[in-house]
XYZ file of C-alpha atoms in Angstrom:
559
model
C 16.449 -3.517 -11.415
C 14.914 -0.213 -12.580
C 13.990 -1.665 -15.992
C 12.284 -4.654 -14.335
C 10.017 -2.427 -12.249
C 9.254 -0.069 -15.156
C 8.123 -3.076 -17.210
C 5.862 -4.168 -14.355
C 4.268 -0.715 -14.029
C 3.623 -0.555 -17.782
C 2.195 -4.104 -17.724
C -0.254 -3.111 -14.951
C -1.253 0.029 -16.890
C -1.903 -1.989 -20.052
C -3.918 -4.520 -18.072
C -6.140 -1.897 -16.410
C -6.516 0.716 -19.184
C -5.439 -0.726 -22.523
C -7.898 1.204 -24.725
C -7.439 4.486 -22.890
C -3.692 4.133 -23.419
C -4.161 3.519 -27.161
C -6.304 6.659 -27.417
C -3.673 8.574 -25.416
C -0.908 7.439 -27.781
C -2.878 8.630 -30.831
C -3.570 12.017 -29.252
C 0.085 12.343 -28.131
C 1.310 11.677 -31.676
C -0.972 14.419 -33.058
C 0.001 16.907 -30.310
C 3.740 16.204 -30.748
C 3.483 16.440 -34.547
C 1.604 19.766 -34.330
C 4.172 21.108 -31.897
C 7.025 20.311 -34.310
C 5.252 21.775 -37.367
C 4.148 25.073 -35.771
C 7.593 26.824 -35.710
C 8.116 25.996 -39.398
C 4.687 27.450 -40.241
C 5.562 30.598 -38.300
C 8.833 30.800 -40.239
C 6.916 30.687 -43.555
C 4.276 33.214 -42.433
C 6.870 35.823 -41.370
C 9.150 35.381 -44.400
C 6.251 35.526 -46.877
C 4.890 38.658 -45.196
C 8.358 40.283 -45.223
C 8.833 39.490 -48.899
C 5.353 40.960 -49.588
C 4.100 37.794 -51.212
C 0.422 37.068 -51.927
C -1.688 37.890 -48.860
C -3.866 34.826 -49.537
C -0.911 32.483 -48.846
C -0.160 34.277 -45.598
C -3.805 34.015 -44.483
C -3.984 30.313 -45.389
C -0.813 29.553 -43.454
C -2.051 31.629 -40.503
C -5.369 29.732 -40.441
C -3.524 26.401 -40.580
C -1.309 27.545 -37.699
C -4.397 28.597 -35.706
C -6.215 25.295 -36.338
C -3.213 23.219 -35.313
C -2.544 25.346 -32.192
C -6.188 25.331 -31.020
C -6.726 21.659 -31.916
C -3.548 20.672 -30.105
C -4.548 22.635 -26.961
C -8.031 21.088 -26.890
C -6.635 17.599 -27.292
C -4.184 18.278 -24.442
C -7.187 18.929 -22.175
C -8.760 15.625 -23.275
C -5.412 13.878 -22.784
C -5.089 15.294 -19.258
C -8.523 13.944 -18.304
C -7.660 10.500 -19.695
C -4.399 10.518 -17.747
C -6.232 11.326 -14.490
C -8.581 8.376 -15.084
C -5.661 6.014 -15.820
C -3.756 7.182 -12.716
C -6.700 6.523 -10.421
C -7.327 3.064 -11.903
C -3.662 2.122 -11.418
C -3.643 3.533 -7.873
C -6.799 1.568 -7.029
C -5.224 -1.611 -8.459
C -2.204 -1.359 -6.152
C -4.283 -0.397 -3.100
C -6.640 -3.347 -3.625
C -3.690 -5.713 -4.026
C -2.016 -4.466 -0.854
C -5.224 -4.827 1.177
C -5.961 -8.290 -0.252
C -2.423 -9.502 0.458
C -2.133 -8.234 4.043
C -4.369 -10.929 5.650
C -2.438 -13.684 3.849
C 1.023 -12.734 5.101
C 2.825 -14.694 7.765
C 3.282 -13.796 11.401
C 7.023 -13.444 10.689
C 6.311 -10.582 8.300
C 4.203 -8.687 10.842
C 6.746 -9.234 13.600
C 9.444 -7.565 11.459
C 7.542 -4.549 10.135
C 5.977 -1.565 11.851
C 2.516 -0.215 11.150
C 3.992 3.190 10.202
C 5.976 1.541 7.386
C 2.835 -0.191 6.105
C 0.857 3.049 6.259
C 3.641 4.879 4.397
C 3.646 2.127 1.768
C -0.150 2.242 1.330
C -0.418 6.024 1.090
C 2.886 7.633 0.088
C 4.423 4.873 -2.046
C 1.275 4.116 -4.027
C 0.776 7.862 -4.587
C 4.289 7.944 -6.097
C 3.370 5.082 -8.437
C 0.173 6.901 -9.448
C 2.289 9.871 -10.511
C 4.695 7.576 -12.297
C 1.893 6.285 -14.492
C 1.666 5.649 -18.208
C 1.295 9.401 -18.831
C 4.792 9.883 -17.406
C 6.282 7.410 -19.878
C 4.200 8.728 -22.801
C 5.385 12.241 -21.977
C 8.979 11.002 -21.979
C 8.453 9.381 -25.397
C 6.778 12.521 -26.753
C 9.566 14.785 -25.500
C 12.248 12.487 -26.968
C 10.530 12.590 -30.364
C 10.225 16.372 -30.072
C 13.994 16.658 -29.402
C 14.916 14.377 -32.328
C 12.698 16.086 -34.938
C 13.446 19.604 -33.653
C 17.165 18.884 -33.875
C 16.757 17.590 -37.450
C 14.881 20.755 -38.469
C 17.453 22.913 -36.647
C 20.227 21.244 -38.652
C 18.347 22.229 -41.821
C 18.225 25.861 -40.660
C 21.791 26.154 -39.259
C 24.300 23.323 -38.814
C 26.671 25.227 -36.482
C 23.889 26.122 -34.063
C 22.710 22.503 -33.990
C 26.228 21.168 -33.311
C 26.821 23.624 -30.437
C 23.469 22.605 -28.906
C 24.394 18.921 -29.104
C 27.698 19.568 -27.276
C 25.948 21.568 -24.514
C 23.316 18.834 -24.169
C 26.034 16.186 -23.653
C 27.621 18.274 -20.873
C 24.232 18.750 -19.234
C 23.425 15.013 -19.338
C 26.779 14.068 -17.747
C 26.277 16.516 -14.858
C 22.679 15.421 -14.278
C 23.612 11.726 -14.173
C 26.109 12.455 -11.392
C 23.367 14.088 -9.323
C 20.742 11.397 -10.018
C 22.511 8.731 -7.941
C 22.903 11.094 -4.980
C 19.204 12.016 -5.182
C 18.163 8.337 -5.225
C 20.271 7.533 -2.118
C 18.988 10.566 -0.196
C 15.394 9.725 -1.141
C 15.796 6.192 0.232
C 17.107 7.549 3.551
C 14.314 10.137 3.787
C 11.601 7.562 3.034
C 12.932 5.215 5.727
C 12.956 8.023 8.289
C 9.415 9.075 7.278
C 8.173 5.534 7.980
C 9.824 5.589 11.427
C 8.272 8.967 12.311
C 4.833 7.814 11.078
C 5.064 4.741 13.279
C 5.858 6.755 16.431
C 3.127 9.343 15.695
C 0.571 6.574 15.119
C 1.592 4.910 18.368
C 1.181 8.248 20.161
C -2.247 9.070 18.671
C -3.699 5.552 18.949
C -2.761 5.251 22.625
C -3.155 8.868 23.736
C -5.403 8.037 26.717
C -3.001 5.440 28.130
C -0.056 7.731 27.444
C -1.671 10.523 29.471
C -2.496 8.115 32.321
C 1.040 6.737 32.380
C 2.517 10.287 32.421
C 4.673 9.460 29.388
C 3.468 12.376 27.209
C 6.716 14.343 27.528
C 8.891 11.269 26.885
C 7.090 10.370 23.646
C 6.813 14.011 22.513
C 10.593 14.451 22.817
C 11.116 11.215 20.912
C 8.811 12.393 18.091
C 10.442 15.852 17.926
C 13.923 14.325 17.769
C 12.980 11.961 14.921
C 11.157 14.766 13.078
C 14.182 17.051 13.314
C 16.366 14.316 11.797
C 13.759 13.735 9.078
C 13.610 17.478 8.269
C 17.417 17.638 7.978
C 17.401 14.687 5.567
C 14.600 16.258 3.510
C 16.471 19.599 3.422
C 19.610 17.864 2.135
C 17.519 16.171 -0.542
C 15.873 19.451 -1.576
C 19.283 21.204 -1.732
C 20.593 18.587 -4.158
C 17.418 18.748 -6.269
C 17.583 22.578 -6.367
C 21.259 22.568 -7.378
C 20.401 20.061 -10.065
C 17.627 22.336 -11.375
C 19.850 25.426 -11.088
C 22.482 23.916 -13.365
C 19.802 23.402 -15.997
C 18.720 27.034 -15.657
C 22.332 28.266 -16.091
C 22.719 26.280 -19.292
C 19.375 27.661 -20.505
C 20.524 31.254 -19.924
C 23.805 30.671 -21.787
C 22.009 29.169 -24.774
C 19.394 31.983 -24.875
C 22.069 34.693 -25.095
C 23.933 32.699 -27.715
C 20.843 32.209 -29.928
C 19.950 35.888 -30.145
C 23.547 37.071 -30.474
C 24.408 34.490 -33.121
C 21.053 34.975 -34.892
C 21.412 38.756 -35.023
C 24.896 38.398 -36.529
C 23.557 35.999 -39.190
C 20.716 38.375 -40.090
C 23.181 41.270 -40.484
C 25.274 39.026 -42.750
C 22.046 38.209 -44.662
C 22.659 34.528 -44.018
C 19.459 34.163 -41.985
C 15.936 35.546 -42.264
C 13.855 36.882 -39.359
C 11.469 33.935 -39.857
C 14.446 31.544 -39.666
C 15.617 33.164 -36.407
C 12.168 32.863 -34.785
C 11.809 29.249 -35.952
C 15.350 28.514 -34.780
C 14.631 30.091 -31.386
C 11.455 28.000 -31.007
C 13.193 24.784 -32.043
C 16.014 25.485 -29.589
C 13.418 25.827 -26.811
C 11.722 22.682 -28.086
C 15.058 20.932 -27.551
C 15.966 22.609 -24.260
C 12.505 22.377 -22.658
C 12.107 18.642 -23.294
C 15.769 18.061 -22.331
C 15.219 19.713 -18.949
C 11.971 17.744 -18.610
C 13.831 14.489 -19.311
C 16.548 15.353 -16.797
C 13.943 16.178 -14.147
C 12.018 13.065 -15.152
C 15.173 11.072 -14.459
C 15.332 12.623 -10.974
C 11.638 11.864 -10.424
C 12.150 8.322 -11.689
C 15.036 7.729 -9.276
C 13.003 9.135 -6.391
C 9.926 7.105 -7.325
C 11.864 3.879 -7.872
C 12.396 3.664 -4.100
C 8.601 3.579 -3.658
C 8.139 1.186 -6.578
C 10.762 -1.155 -5.126
C 9.069 -1.100 -1.694
C 5.671 -1.874 -3.233
C 6.952 -4.792 -5.305
C 9.036 -6.179 -2.443
C 5.788 -6.228 -0.479
C 3.844 -7.778 -3.384
C 6.521 -10.496 -3.720
C 6.513 -11.243 0.009
C 5.911 -15.014 0.379
C 2.615 -16.232 1.786
C 3.282 -19.009 4.277
C 1.035 -21.970 5.021
C -1.372 -21.341 2.185
C -2.314 -23.043 -1.046
C -4.662 -20.877 -3.098
C -5.376 -23.787 -5.460
C -5.598 -26.322 -2.652
C -8.318 -28.736 -1.610
C -11.669 -27.477 -0.410
C -13.783 -28.918 2.401
C -17.421 -28.298 3.268
C -16.999 -28.634 7.025
C -14.281 -28.972 9.648
C -15.058 -32.047 11.741
C -11.728 -32.409 13.548
C -8.473 -30.580 14.274
C -5.305 -32.467 15.156
C -1.768 -31.335 16.037
C 0.573 -34.232 15.343
C 4.071 -34.031 16.908
C 4.407 -30.321 16.045
C 7.570 -28.299 16.598
C 7.701 -24.523 16.393
C 10.187 -21.815 17.320
C 10.378 -18.018 17.462
C 13.827 -17.033 16.194
C 16.068 -19.711 17.785
C 13.891 -20.605 20.771
C 11.572 -23.609 20.473
C 8.086 -22.981 21.905
C 6.773 -26.462 21.044
C 8.808 -29.658 21.140
C 6.425 -32.236 19.680
C 2.996 -31.102 20.829
C 0.073 -33.406 19.955
C -3.672 -33.232 20.595
C -6.948 -33.772 18.772
C -10.405 -32.175 19.064
C -13.468 -33.410 17.162
C -16.823 -31.835 16.343
C -18.941 -31.491 19.493
C -15.846 -31.534 21.728
C -14.072 -28.764 23.578
C -10.579 -28.355 24.945
C -9.141 -25.787 27.329
C -5.470 -24.878 26.933
C -3.748 -23.641 30.074
C -0.213 -22.750 31.011
C 2.086 -19.996 32.178
C 2.595 -16.789 30.199
C 4.861 -17.514 27.239
C 4.069 -21.231 27.198
C 2.553 -20.978 23.698
C -1.219 -20.908 24.278
C -1.927 -18.158 21.729
C 0.723 -19.586 19.387
C -1.510 -22.656 18.881
C -4.226 -20.353 17.534
C -1.788 -18.559 15.233
C -0.582 -21.883 13.809
C -4.130 -23.113 13.275
C -5.074 -19.806 11.657
C -2.112 -19.970 9.271
C -0.233 -16.932 10.585
C 2.763 -19.195 11.246
C 3.806 -22.580 9.955
C 5.163 -25.478 12.033
C 8.863 -26.360 11.704
C 8.173 -30.096 11.921
C 5.067 -32.215 12.265
C 1.593 -31.724 10.804
C -1.657 -30.004 11.578
C -4.443 -32.211 10.246
C -7.963 -31.108 9.352
C -10.622 -33.842 9.212
C -8.245 -36.655 10.234
C -6.024 -36.852 7.125
C -5.739 -33.470 5.341
C -2.583 -31.482 6.080
C -3.607 -27.845 6.597
C -0.910 -26.820 4.085
C -2.866 -28.588 1.342
C -5.868 -26.310 1.888
C -6.646 -22.745 0.891
C -6.026 -21.067 4.229
C -8.336 -18.137 3.456
C -11.264 -20.577 3.098
C -10.251 -22.459 6.254
C -10.275 -19.157 8.152
C -13.863 -18.570 7.030
C -14.814 -21.712 8.961
C -13.120 -20.501 12.151
C -14.161 -17.820 14.593
C -11.868 -16.206 17.157
C -12.709 -13.963 20.083
C -9.551 -12.646 21.692
C -8.764 -10.488 24.685
C -7.885 -7.590 22.349
C -11.179 -7.013 20.559
C -11.286 -4.855 17.434
C -14.385 -2.688 17.123
C -15.072 -0.519 14.055
C -16.070 3.145 14.273
C -19.533 2.190 13.036
C -22.934 1.165 14.346
C -23.413 -1.725 16.776
C -25.426 -3.533 14.084
C -22.611 -3.320 11.509
C -20.042 -4.341 14.100
C -22.031 -7.509 14.787
C -23.157 -8.438 11.254
C -20.114 -7.111 9.336
C -22.415 -5.955 6.540
C -24.189 -9.311 6.110
C -27.974 -9.440 5.783
C -29.149 -11.418 8.822
C -32.665 -11.856 10.145
C -33.268 -9.337 12.959
C -34.892 -12.007 15.144
C -31.669 -14.044 15.060
C -29.602 -10.927 15.839
C -31.754 -10.059 18.863
C -31.748 -13.645 20.130
C -27.947 -13.716 20.179
C -27.781 -10.227 21.709
C -30.056 -11.461 24.482
C -27.902 -14.539 25.078
C -24.664 -12.525 25.352
C -26.331 -10.002 27.676
C -26.503 -6.960 25.400
C -30.247 -6.700 24.732
C -31.221 -4.420 27.650
C -28.143 -2.195 27.128
C -28.948 -1.651 23.430
C -32.654 -1.043 24.109
C -31.707 1.813 26.428
C -29.695 3.588 23.710
C -31.573 6.345 21.774
C -30.428 4.916 18.422
C -30.486 1.260 19.469
C -28.552 -0.991 17.102
C -27.704 2.017 14.916
C -25.676 3.646 17.707
C -22.178 4.505 16.458
C -19.655 3.264 19.030
C -16.671 5.496 18.208
C -13.107 4.682 17.218
C -12.096 1.281 18.648
C -15.444 1.197 20.465
C -14.503 4.151 22.682
C -18.146 4.605 23.810
C -18.326 1.022 25.115
C -16.876 -0.664 28.182
C -14.333 -3.481 27.831
C -16.993 -6.056 28.689
C -19.459 -4.650 26.137
C -16.787 -4.787 23.442
C -16.108 -8.444 24.237
C -19.823 -9.275 24.178
C -20.139 -7.665 20.715
C -17.186 -9.761 19.519
C -18.792 -12.942 20.865
C -22.119 -12.069 19.199
C -20.259 -11.424 15.926
C -18.688 -14.903 15.970
C -21.915 -16.655 16.936
C -23.740 -15.039 14.008
C -20.999 -16.268 11.674
C -21.924 -19.942 12.292
C -18.357 -21.259 12.187
C -17.178 -24.854 12.647
C -14.295 -24.017 14.992
C -14.780 -21.525 17.816
C -11.680 -20.218 19.598
C -12.058 -18.193 22.792
C -8.759 -16.583 23.806
C -9.397 -14.814 27.126
C -12.739 -13.878 25.519
C -14.404 -12.987 28.841
C -11.437 -11.382 30.622
C -13.203 -8.008 30.897
C -16.331 -9.507 32.523
C -16.950 -9.934 36.231
C -17.452 -13.426 37.663
C -21.284 -13.295 37.847
C -21.587 -12.000 34.262
C -19.178 -14.660 33.060
C -21.236 -17.402 34.735
C -24.415 -16.093 33.077
C -22.696 -15.945 29.696
C -21.260 -19.468 29.970
C -24.714 -20.844 30.752
C -26.354 -19.085 27.768
C -23.570 -20.006 25.319
C -23.824 -23.784 25.791
C -26.451 -24.228 23.069
C -24.170 -22.584 20.488
C -21.148 -24.738 21.327
C -22.596 -28.263 21.159
C -21.997 -28.840 17.412
C -18.655 -27.036 17.178
C -15.000 -27.671 17.833
C -14.259 -25.377 20.767
C -10.770 -24.299 21.856
C -10.591 -22.185 25.006
C -7.665 -20.247 26.451
C -8.627 -18.921 29.850
C -7.163 -18.052 33.248
C -10.453 -18.348 35.128
C -12.043 -21.697 35.739
C -15.718 -20.909 34.890
C -15.324 -21.729 31.203
C -12.698 -24.391 31.778
C -15.080 -26.456 33.931
C -17.384 -26.935 30.943
C -14.848 -28.496 28.525
C -14.206 -32.139 27.639
C -10.417 -31.933 27.948
C -7.871 -29.701 29.654
C -4.401 -29.549 28.110
C -1.570 -27.994 30.107
C 1.432 -26.594 28.242
C 4.775 -27.003 29.955
C 8.323 -27.141 28.549
C 7.095 -27.148 24.956
C 4.762 -30.130 25.231
C 1.112 -30.557 26.150
C -0.428 -33.071 28.539
C -4.050 -33.767 29.411
C -4.756 -32.983 33.066
C -7.647 -33.361 35.483
C -9.633 -30.581 37.156
C -7.851 -31.047 40.476
C -4.505 -30.264 38.763
C -5.835 -27.058 37.206
C -4.772 -24.665 39.952
C -1.106 -25.221 39.112
C -1.552 -23.832 35.584
C -4.026 -20.911 35.889
C-alpha cells in the first residue's frame, strides 16, 4: 500500500517538475560527494601538518577543502530554493485536482462526508504531501549513499569500530520499526478526531447568528470543548511516542560518542591511529549516525504522512456517478424526459416508476408533500444522483448517462431556496466574472426588481455584500440568484422555491416580468405558492413515489 502511494507521489512530481528534479539530483550528487570527501581531506591536512611535510601540500589541500565546503554550502541554498518551487507546484496540483473533482462527485459521497473532513483534506492533508515531496525522497537517497560510503571509508580506517557501529545500527533500526507502527495508528486516530472537531467548529462559526438566537451557544461550546479535549489527549499520546522514539536515538548517539573518543584515544596511545585518523573517524561516525537518525525520523514522518496520502488518493479515486467525460455533446437541450424512473435513498424508494416529459417552450410545476421527492428530481437531472432503474432522456433519445454531465450542467440554471452569495461585489455575484454588456445587466436587474435598490447604494454594483450576502435581505439574495441565472442564458431553468423569501405582491411583479425570459426554455418549478404555478403548462403531483398530472382545482391538496 505504502509503495503504491509513494510511486504515485513521485510520478506527480516528475510530471510537474521533471527538469527541476534532474537539476536537483545533479546538485545532490555533488553535495553528497563533497560531504564524503571532506573528512578524508581533513585527515590528510592534519597528518601532513603533524609530520611537518611540505607547507605547499597542506595549503593546496586546505584550499581544496575550502572550495568544496563553500561550493557545497552555496549549492545547498540553490537546492533549497528549487525544492520550495517543486513543493508548491505539487501542492497546487493536488489542490486543483481536489477542487475540480468536487463538483463531479455523487450525492451519495456528500451525504456520507462532513465539510470539516473535506476542509482537513484540502488544507492539512495536502500540506503533508507538500512536505513529503521529491526533496524528501532525494534527501533519503542522499543520506543512504552517505551512510554506505562513510561506512566503507570507516572500515578502511578501523574495522573494529565499523563493525561495532553496524551492530548498534541494527539494534536501533529494530527498536524504531516497533515504534513506527504505533505512531502510524495514533496519527490516523488523531487525524480523524481533527476532522470531527473542524466540522463542529465550522458549523458553529458559519451559523453563529442562528445559534445565538436559538440559545444553543452553551450546548455547542461544551460539545466543541469535549471533542477538543479528546483530540488534545490523542495528540499528547502521539507526541509522547514520537519523543520516546527520538530519545532512544539520542541515547544511542551518546553511547557511540563516548566510545569513539575513548577507543580513539587508546589507539593513539598505542600508536595505531593518528590524530587525523581520529578526527576523520569521528566525522564519518557522525556522517553515519546523523543520516541514520534522519532516516529513522523520516520513517516516522513517512508513516504519519501516509495517512494523509491515503486520504487524498481515496478521494481522488472516488467514483464519479452519472457522468461520461468522453460522452456525446449536444448544442441545445430541447426536451427532458423521465421514463419509468426508480430511485431510493438507502433502502427506501422515493420514486417507483416516475415518468414525465417537458419540451422547449413548456413549463411544469412539481408539487407534493415534504419528502415526496420534488428536489430529488432536480438532483437526478443535475447528475448528483443516478436512477436505480429507468432512463432520463435528453432530446428524446439520448440517455443522460451517455453525455458529459459537466457540459449538460452548463446548459441548466437552478435557483434554489438556499441561495449562495459570494463575499464579493453585486456585479461579480451576478456575472460570475463574465464580461457582459452593462445594458443587459441593468435590464435584467430592472426586471427582477433590484435596479432602484442598487442605485441607492453608494458603490452601486461594486458594493461588496459580505460573507454569504450578510448585507442583503433574503429576498434580495434570491433576486440576485435569479438575475445570475437569467444572464447565463441556459436551456433548462429550474426554480426550486426561488421566490420563497419574497412577499406576495413582489412575487406577482416578478412573475409578470420574468415571462419574456421563460418562453424559449424548459422550465421546471417547485413551489408552495400558487402565483408561479398558475403560469405553467403542466402541474405534476408527487404521491407514493409516482407522479400524476393534475388540474388547477386539485392543487390545494398538494401545496
